[in-house]
Short mmCIF file of C-alpha atoms in Angstrom, two decimals:
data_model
loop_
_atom_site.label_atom_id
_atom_site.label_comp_id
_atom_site.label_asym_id
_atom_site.label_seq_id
_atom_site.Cartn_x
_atom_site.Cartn_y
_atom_site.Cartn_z
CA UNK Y 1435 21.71 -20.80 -14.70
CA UNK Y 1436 25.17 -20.26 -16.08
CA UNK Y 1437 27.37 -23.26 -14.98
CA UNK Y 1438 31.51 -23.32 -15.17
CA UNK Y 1439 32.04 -26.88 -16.56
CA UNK Y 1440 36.07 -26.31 -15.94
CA UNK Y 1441 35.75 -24.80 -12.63
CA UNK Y 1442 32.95 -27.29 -11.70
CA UNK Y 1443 35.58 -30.05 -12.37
CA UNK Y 1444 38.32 -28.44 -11.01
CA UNK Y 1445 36.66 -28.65 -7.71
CA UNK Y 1446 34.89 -32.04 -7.87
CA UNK Y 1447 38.40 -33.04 -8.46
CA UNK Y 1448 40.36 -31.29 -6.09
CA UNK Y 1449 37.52 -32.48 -3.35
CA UNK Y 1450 38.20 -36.44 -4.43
CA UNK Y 1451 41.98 -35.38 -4.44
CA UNK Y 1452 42.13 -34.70 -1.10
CA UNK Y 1453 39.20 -36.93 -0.06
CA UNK Y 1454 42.11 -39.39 -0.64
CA UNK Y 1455 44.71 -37.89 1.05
CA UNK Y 1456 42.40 -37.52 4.15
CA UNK Y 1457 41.71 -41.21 3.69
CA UNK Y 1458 44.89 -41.93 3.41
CA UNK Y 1459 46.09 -39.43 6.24
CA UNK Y 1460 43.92 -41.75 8.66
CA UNK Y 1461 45.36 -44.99 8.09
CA UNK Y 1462 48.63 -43.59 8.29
CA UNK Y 1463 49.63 -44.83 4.36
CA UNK Y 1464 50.40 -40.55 3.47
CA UNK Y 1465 52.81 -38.23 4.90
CA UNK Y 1466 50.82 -35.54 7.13
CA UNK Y 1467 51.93 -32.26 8.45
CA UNK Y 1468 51.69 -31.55 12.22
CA UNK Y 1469 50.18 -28.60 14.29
CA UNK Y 1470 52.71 -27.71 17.06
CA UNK Y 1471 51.47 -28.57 20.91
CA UNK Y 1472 50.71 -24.76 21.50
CA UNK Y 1473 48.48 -24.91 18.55
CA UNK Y 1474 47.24 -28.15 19.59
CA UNK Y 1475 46.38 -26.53 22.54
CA UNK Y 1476 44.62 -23.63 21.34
CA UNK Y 1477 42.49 -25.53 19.25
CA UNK Y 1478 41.16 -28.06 22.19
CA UNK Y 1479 40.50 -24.76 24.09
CA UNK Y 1480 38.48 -23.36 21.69
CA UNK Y 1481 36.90 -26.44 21.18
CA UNK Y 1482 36.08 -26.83 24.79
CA UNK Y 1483 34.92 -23.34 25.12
CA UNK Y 1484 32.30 -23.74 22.31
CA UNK Y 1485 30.84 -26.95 23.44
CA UNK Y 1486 30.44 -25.96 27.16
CA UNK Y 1487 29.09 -22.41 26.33
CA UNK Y 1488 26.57 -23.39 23.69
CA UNK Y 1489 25.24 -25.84 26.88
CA UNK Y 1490 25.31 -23.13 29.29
CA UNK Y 1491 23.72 -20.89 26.43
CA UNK Y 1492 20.96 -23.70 25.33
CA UNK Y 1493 20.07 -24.51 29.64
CA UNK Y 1494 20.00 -20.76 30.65
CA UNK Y 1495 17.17 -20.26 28.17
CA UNK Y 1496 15.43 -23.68 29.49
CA UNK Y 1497 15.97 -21.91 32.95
CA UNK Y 1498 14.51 -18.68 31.95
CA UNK Y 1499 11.91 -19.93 29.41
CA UNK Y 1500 11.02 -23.78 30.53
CA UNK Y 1501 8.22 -23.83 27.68
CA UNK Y 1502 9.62 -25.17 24.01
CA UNK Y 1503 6.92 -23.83 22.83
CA UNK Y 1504 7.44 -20.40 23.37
CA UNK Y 1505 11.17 -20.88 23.06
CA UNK Y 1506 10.36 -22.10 19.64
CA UNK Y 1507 8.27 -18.56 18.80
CA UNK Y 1508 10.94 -16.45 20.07
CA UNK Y 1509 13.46 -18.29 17.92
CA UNK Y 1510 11.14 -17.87 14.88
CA UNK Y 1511 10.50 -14.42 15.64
CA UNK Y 1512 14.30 -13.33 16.08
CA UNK Y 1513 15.31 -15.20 12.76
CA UNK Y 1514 12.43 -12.74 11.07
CA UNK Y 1515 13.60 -9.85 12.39
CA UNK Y 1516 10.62 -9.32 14.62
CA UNK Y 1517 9.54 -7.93 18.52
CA UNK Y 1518 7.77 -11.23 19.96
CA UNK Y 1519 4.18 -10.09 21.43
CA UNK Y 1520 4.27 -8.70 24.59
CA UNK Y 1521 2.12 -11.73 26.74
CA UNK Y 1522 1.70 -12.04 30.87
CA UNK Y 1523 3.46 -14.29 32.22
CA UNK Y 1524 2.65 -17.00 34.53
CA UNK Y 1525 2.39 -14.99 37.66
CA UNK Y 1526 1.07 -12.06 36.00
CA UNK Y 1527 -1.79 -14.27 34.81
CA UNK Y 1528 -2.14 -15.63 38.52
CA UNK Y 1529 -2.46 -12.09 39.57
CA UNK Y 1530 -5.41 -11.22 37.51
CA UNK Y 1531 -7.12 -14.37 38.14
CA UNK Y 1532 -7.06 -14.26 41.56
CA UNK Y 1533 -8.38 -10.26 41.51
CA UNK Y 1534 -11.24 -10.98 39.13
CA UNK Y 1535 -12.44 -13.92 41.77
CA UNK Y 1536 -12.26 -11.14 44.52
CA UNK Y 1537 -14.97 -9.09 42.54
CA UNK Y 1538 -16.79 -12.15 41.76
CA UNK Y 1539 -16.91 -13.25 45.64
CA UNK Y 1540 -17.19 -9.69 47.03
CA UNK Y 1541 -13.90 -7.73 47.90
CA UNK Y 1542 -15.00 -6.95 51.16
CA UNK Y 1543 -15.54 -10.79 52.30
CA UNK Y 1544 -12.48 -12.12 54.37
CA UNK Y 1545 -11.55 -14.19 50.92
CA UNK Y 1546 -12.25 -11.93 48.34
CA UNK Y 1547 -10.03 -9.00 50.13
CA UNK Y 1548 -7.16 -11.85 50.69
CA UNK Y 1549 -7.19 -12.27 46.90
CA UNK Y 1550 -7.18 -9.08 46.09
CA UNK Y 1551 -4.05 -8.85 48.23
CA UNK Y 1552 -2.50 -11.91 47.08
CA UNK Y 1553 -3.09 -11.05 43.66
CA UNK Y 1554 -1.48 -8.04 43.82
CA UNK Y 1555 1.53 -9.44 44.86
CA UNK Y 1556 1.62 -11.78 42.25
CA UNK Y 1557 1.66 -9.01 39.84
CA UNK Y 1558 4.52 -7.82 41.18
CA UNK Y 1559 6.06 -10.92 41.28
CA UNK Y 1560 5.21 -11.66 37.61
CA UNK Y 1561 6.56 -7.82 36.88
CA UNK Y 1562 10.01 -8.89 38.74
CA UNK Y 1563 9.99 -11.96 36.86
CA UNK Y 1564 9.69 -10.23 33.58
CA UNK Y 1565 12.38 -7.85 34.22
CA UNK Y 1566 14.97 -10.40 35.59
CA UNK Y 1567 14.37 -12.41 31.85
CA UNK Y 1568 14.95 -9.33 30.05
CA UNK Y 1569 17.85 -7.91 31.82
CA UNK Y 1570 19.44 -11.95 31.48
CA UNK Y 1571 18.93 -11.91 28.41
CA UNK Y 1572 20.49 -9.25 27.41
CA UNK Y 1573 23.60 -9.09 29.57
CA UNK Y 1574 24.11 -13.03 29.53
CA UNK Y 1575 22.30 -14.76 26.35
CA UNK Y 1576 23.23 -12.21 24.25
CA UNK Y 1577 27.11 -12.15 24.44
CA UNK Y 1578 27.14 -16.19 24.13
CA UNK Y 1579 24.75 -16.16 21.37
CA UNK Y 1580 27.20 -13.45 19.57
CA UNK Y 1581 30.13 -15.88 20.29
CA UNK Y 1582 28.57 -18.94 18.78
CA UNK Y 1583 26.82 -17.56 16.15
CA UNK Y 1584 30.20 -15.04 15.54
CA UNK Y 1585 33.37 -15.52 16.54
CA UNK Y 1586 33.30 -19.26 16.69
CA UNK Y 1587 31.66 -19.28 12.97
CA UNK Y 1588 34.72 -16.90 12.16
CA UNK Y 1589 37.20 -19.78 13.73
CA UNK Y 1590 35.48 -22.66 12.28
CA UNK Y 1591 36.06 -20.82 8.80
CA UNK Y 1592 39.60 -20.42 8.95
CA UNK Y 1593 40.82 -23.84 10.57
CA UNK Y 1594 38.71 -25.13 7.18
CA UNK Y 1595 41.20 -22.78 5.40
CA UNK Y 1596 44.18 -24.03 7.19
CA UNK Y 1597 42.99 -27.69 7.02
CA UNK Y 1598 42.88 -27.40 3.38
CA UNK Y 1599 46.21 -25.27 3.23
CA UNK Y 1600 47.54 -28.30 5.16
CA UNK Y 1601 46.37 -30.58 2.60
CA UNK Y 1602 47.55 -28.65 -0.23
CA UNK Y 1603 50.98 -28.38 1.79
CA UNK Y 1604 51.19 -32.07 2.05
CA UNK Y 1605 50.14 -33.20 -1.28
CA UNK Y 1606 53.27 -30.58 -2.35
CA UNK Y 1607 55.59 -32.41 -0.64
CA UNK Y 1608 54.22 -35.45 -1.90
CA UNK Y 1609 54.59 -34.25 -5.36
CA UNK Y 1610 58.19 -33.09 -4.62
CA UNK Y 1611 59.48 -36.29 -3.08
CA UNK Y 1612 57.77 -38.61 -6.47
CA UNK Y 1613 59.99 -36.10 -8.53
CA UNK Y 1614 63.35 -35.95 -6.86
CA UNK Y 1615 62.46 -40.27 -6.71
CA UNK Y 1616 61.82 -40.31 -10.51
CA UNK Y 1617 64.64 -37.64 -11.74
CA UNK Y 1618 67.41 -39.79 -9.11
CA UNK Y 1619 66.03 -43.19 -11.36
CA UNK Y 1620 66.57 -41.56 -14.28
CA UNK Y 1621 70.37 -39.92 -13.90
CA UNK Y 1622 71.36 -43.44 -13.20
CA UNK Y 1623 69.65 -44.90 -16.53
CA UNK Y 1624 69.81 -41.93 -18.61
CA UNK Y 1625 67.63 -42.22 -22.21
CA UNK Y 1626 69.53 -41.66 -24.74
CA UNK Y 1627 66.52 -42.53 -27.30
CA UNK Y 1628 65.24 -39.06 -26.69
CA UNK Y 1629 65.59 -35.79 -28.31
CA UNK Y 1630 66.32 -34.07 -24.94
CA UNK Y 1631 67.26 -36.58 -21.77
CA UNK Y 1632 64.73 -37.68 -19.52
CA UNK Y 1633 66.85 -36.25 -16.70
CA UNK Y 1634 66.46 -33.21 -17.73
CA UNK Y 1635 63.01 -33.19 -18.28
CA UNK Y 1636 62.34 -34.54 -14.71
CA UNK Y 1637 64.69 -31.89 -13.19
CA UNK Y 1638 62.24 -29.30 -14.77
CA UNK Y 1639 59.61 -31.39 -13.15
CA UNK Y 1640 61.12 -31.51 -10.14
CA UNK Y 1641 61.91 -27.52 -10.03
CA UNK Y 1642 58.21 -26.71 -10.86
CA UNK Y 1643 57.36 -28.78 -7.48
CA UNK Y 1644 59.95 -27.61 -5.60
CA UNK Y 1645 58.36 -24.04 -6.15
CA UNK Y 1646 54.77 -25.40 -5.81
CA UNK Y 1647 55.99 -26.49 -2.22
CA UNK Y 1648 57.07 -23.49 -1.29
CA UNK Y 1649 54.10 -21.18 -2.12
CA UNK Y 1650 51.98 -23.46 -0.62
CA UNK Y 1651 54.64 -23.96 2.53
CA UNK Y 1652 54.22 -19.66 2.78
CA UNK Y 1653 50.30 -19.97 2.27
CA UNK Y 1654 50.15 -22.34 5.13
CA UNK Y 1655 51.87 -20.34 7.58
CA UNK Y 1656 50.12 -17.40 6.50
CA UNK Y 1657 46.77 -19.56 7.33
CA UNK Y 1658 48.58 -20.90 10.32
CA UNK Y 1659 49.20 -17.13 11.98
CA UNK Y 1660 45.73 -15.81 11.22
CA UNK Y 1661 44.10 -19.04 12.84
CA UNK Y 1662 46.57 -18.72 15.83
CA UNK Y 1663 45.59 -15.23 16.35
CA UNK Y 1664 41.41 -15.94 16.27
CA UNK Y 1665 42.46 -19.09 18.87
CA UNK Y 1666 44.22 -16.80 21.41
CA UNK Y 1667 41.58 -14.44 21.36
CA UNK Y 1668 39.45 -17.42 23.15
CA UNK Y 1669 41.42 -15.89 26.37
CA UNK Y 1670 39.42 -12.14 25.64
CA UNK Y 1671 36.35 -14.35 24.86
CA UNK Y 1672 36.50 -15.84 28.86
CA UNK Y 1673 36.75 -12.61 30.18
CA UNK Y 1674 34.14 -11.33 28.86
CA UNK Y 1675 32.09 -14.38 29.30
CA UNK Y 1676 33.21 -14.17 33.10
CA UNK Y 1677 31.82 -10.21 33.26
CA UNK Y 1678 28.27 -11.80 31.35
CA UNK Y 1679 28.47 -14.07 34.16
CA UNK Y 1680 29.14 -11.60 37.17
CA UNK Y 1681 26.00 -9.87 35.60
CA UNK Y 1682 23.48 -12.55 35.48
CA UNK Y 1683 24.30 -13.54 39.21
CA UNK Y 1684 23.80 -9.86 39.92
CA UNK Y 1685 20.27 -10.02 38.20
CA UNK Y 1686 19.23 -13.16 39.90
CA UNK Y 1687 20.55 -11.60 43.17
CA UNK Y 1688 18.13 -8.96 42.75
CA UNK Y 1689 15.36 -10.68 41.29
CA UNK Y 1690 15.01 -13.09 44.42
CA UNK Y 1691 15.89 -9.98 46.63
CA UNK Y 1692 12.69 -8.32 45.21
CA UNK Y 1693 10.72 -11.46 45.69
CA UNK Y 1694 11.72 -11.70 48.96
CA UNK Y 1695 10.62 -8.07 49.90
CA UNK Y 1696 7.15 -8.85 47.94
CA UNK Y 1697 6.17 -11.71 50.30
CA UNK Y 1698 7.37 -10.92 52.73
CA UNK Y 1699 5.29 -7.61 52.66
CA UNK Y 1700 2.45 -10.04 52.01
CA UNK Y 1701 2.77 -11.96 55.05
CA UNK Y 1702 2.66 -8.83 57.26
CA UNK Y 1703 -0.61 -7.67 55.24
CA UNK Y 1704 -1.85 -11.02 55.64
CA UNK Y 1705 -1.12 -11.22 59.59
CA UNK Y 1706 -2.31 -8.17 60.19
CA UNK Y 1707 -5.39 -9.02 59.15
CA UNK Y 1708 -4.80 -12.52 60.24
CA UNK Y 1709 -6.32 -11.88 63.99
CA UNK Y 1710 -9.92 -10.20 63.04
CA UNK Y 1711 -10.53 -13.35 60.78
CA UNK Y 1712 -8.95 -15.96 62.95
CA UNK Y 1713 -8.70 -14.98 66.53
CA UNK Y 1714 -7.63 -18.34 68.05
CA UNK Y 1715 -4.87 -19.68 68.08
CA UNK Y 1716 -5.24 -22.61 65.87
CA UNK Y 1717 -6.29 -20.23 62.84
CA UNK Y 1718 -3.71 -19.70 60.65
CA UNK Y 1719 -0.42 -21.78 59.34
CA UNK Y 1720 2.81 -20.81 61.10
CA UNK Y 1721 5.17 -18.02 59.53
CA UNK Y 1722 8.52 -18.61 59.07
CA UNK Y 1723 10.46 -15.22 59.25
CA UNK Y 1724 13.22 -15.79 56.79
CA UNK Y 1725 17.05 -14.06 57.26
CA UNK Y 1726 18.49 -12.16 54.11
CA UNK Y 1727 21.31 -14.74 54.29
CA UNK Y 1728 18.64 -16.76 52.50
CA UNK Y 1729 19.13 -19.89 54.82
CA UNK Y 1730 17.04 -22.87 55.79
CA UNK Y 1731 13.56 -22.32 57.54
CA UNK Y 1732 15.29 -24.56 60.56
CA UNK Y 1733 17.82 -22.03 61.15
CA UNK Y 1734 15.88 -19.08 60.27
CA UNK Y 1735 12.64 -19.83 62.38
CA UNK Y 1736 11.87 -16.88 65.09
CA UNK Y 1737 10.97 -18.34 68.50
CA UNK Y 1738 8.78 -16.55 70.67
CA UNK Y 1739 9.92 -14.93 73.70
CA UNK Y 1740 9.47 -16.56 76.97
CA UNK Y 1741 9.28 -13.47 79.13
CA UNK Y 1742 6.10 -12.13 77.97
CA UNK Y 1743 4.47 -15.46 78.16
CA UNK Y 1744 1.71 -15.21 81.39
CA UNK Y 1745 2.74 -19.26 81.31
CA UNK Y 1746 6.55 -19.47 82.83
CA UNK Y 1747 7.88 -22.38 84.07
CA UNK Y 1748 7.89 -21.06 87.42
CA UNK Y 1749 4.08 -20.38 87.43
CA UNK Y 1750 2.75 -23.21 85.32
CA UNK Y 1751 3.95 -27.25 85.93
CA UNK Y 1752 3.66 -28.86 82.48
CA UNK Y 1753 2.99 -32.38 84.34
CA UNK Y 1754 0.13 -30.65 85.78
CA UNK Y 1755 -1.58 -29.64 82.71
CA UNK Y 1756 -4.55 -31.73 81.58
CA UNK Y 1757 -6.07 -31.63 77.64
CA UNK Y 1758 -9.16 -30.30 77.30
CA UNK Y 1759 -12.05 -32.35 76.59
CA UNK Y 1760 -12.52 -30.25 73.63
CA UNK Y 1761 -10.07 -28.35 71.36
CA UNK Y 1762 -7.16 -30.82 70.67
CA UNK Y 1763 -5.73 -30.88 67.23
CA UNK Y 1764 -3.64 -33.59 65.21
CA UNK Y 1765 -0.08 -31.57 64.12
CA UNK Y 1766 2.28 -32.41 61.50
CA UNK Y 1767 6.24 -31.48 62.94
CA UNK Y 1768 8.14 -29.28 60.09
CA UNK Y 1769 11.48 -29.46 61.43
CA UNK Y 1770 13.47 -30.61 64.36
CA UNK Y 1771 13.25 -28.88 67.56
CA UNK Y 1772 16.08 -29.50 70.56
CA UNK Y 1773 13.95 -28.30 73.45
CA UNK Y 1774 15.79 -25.59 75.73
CA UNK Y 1775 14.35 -26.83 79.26
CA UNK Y 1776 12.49 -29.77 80.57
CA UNK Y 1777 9.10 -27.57 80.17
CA UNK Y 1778 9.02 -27.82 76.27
CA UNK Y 1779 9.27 -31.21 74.09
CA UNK Y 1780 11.51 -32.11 71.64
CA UNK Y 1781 10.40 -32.76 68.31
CA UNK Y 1782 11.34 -34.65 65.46
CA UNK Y 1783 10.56 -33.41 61.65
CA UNK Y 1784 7.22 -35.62 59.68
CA UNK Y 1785 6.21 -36.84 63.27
CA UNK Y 1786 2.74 -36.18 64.28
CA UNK Y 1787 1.55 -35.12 67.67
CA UNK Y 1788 -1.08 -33.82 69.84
CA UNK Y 1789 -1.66 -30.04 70.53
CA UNK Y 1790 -4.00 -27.72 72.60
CA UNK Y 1791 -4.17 -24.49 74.44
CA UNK Y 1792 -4.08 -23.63 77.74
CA UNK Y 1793 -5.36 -20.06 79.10
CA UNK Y 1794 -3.32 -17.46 79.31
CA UNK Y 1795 -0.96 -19.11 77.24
CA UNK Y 1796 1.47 -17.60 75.02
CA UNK Y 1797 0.11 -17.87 71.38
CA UNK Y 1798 3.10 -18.55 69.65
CA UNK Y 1799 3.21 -21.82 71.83
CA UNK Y 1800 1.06 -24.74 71.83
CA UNK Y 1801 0.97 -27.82 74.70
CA UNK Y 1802 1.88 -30.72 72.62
CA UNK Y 1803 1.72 -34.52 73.55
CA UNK Y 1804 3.24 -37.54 72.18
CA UNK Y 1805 2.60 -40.41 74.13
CA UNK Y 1806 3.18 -39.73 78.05
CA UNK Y 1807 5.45 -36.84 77.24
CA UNK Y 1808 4.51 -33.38 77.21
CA UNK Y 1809 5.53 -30.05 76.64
CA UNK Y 1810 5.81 -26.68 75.19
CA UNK Y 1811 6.16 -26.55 71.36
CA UNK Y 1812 6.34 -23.31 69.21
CA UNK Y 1813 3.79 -23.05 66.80
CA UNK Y 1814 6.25 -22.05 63.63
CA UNK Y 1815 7.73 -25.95 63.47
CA UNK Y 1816 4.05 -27.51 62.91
CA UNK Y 1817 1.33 -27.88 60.56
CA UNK Y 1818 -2.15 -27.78 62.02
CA UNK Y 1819 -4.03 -30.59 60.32
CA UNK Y 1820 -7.13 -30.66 61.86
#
């Protein structure tokens, strides 16, 4: 290997050099050159923008890929320039599970054609999930990643640059003030021992640094302007980022959007069929029909209609009613319920409670008793438990 000895030195001793003056810079025993507050400014900006987006950058990939694992693969696989294996994902995998049992247990059984249907659906689910990862990455990872890996690496290189350019600027000045020291010493004591006078000698000296100061005063500012110019951009560097980020909401948007449609599909396939397997009223779990607003089951509930109930207030006196010897079920309350008249009960959310059925009654409502009070309750706010 073919080694420099000179330049090697040259180095190791411009590195202890200004090791020193760095040293020496933090306990305040050196002279040191300061930054204007604009430039100040720019640089805690672009500090502040590089720390926050490589955390958004590193928990957006937790979010879209919570296994290390296979964030580790996909890391290993990009660095070697290769396509990661296509694999199904976790709902994908649910999906053909859950169709494979169906064939096992017969798809025309009750359970084996409910699998098949909710197997499907996972699919699809799985499919949207897969999608929404690839358009995020590539509209929201991506452009960080380029930053960080980039433009920041680009920035980080030049304030080295001007940090050295400083210290080379400083340890000028340095220079130039021990010479102008020395050559004002020596006009007052001038040697006349010596061929030529020391004066003069140390004017030279002190020319040579003067000119030393200036080239590297004009090789600072040069370093200075290009830096300033790479910190400003930081302001393009937002926008963009804020673009990335009007993207990804716009894929998540969708992606839940789709998910929404896909069960929701599932629950009408599911309650269609709901009444051939189950045909009382205690069969199935209450639906919860959700608004596109995307709100809270409380507020998005749908109540049955009283007018098409045979049991009205007018006709039927809940006082009057009387449980059934047989046929009462235990009920876990989901969520509060105010009730609208002084036939139905109110209902508080985790409490549990008595319900039944009553001929003729409305199936989307239930008698339920807690205590000595009794009332209406719709079947969507409770949990049958047995």
């Amino acid at each position: 290997m073919d080694f420099n000895v000179k330049k090697l030195a040259s180095d190791a001793g411009v590195f202890f050099t200004r090791a020193v003056q760095f040293t020496g810079e933090k306990f305040g025993q050196v002279e040191k050159t300061e930054l204007d507050a604009h430039f100040e400014n720019l640089l805690s900006r672009a500090d502040s923008t590089k720390n926050w987006t490589e955390k958004i950058f590193r928990q957006t990939e937790v979010l879209l890929q919570p296994n290390p694992s296979a964030r580790i693969e996909e890391f290993l696989y990009e660095k070697l320039d290769r396509t990661v294996p296509s694999r199904p994902n976790n709902g994908e995998l649910l999906g053909h599970y859950m169709q494979d049992a169906a064939k096992d247990f017969g798809p025309g059984t009750p359970y084996g054609s409910t699998l098949i249907k909710v197997g499907d659906c996972e699919r699809r689910l799985g499919g949207a999930q897969r999608e929404f990862l690839q358009t995020s990455a590539i509209s929201f990872l991506a452009p960080l990643r380029n930053f960080l890996e980039g433009d920041w690496r680009t920035i980080s290189k030049e304030r080295r640059i001007l940090e050295n350019r400083r210290l080379d600027l400083d340890s000028s000045k340095a220079r130039l003030k021990k010479a102008k020291l020395a050559e004002s010493k020596a006009a007052a004591v001038p040697d006349f021992q010596e061929t030529r006078p020391r004066n003069y000698v140390l004017s030279a000296s002190a020319s040579a640094a003067a000119h030393e100061l200036r080239v590297a005063q004009t090789e600072f500012d040069r370093q200075a302007e290009v830096t300033r110019l790479l910190l400003e951009g930081i302001s393009s560097t937002h926008v963009n980022h804020l673009r990335c980020l009007h993207e990804f909401v716009e894929a998540q948007t969708a992606y839940y959007k789709q998910c929404y449609l896909h069960m929701q599909d599932l629950q009408k396939e599911l309650g269609s069929s709901n009444g051939d397997v189950f045909p009382n009223a205690f069969s199935g779990n209450p639906g919860l029909s959700m608004a596109s607003g995307g709100s809270s089951p409380q507020g998005n509930a749908t109540l049955p209609q009283d007018t098409a109930s045979a049991v009205e207030t007018d006709t039927l006196k809940i006082e009057e009613v009387q449980a059934p010897a047989t046929g009462t079920r235990k009920a876990k309350v989901l969520y509060d319920y105010d009730a609208a008249d002084t036939s139905e009960l109110s209902l508080l959310a985790d409490e549990l409670i008595t319900v039944y059925t009553v001929p003729g009654m409305d199936s989307d409502w239930l008698v339920g008793e807690r205590g000595n009070q009794k009332g209406r309750v719709p079947v969507t706010y409770l949990e049958l438990l047995s």
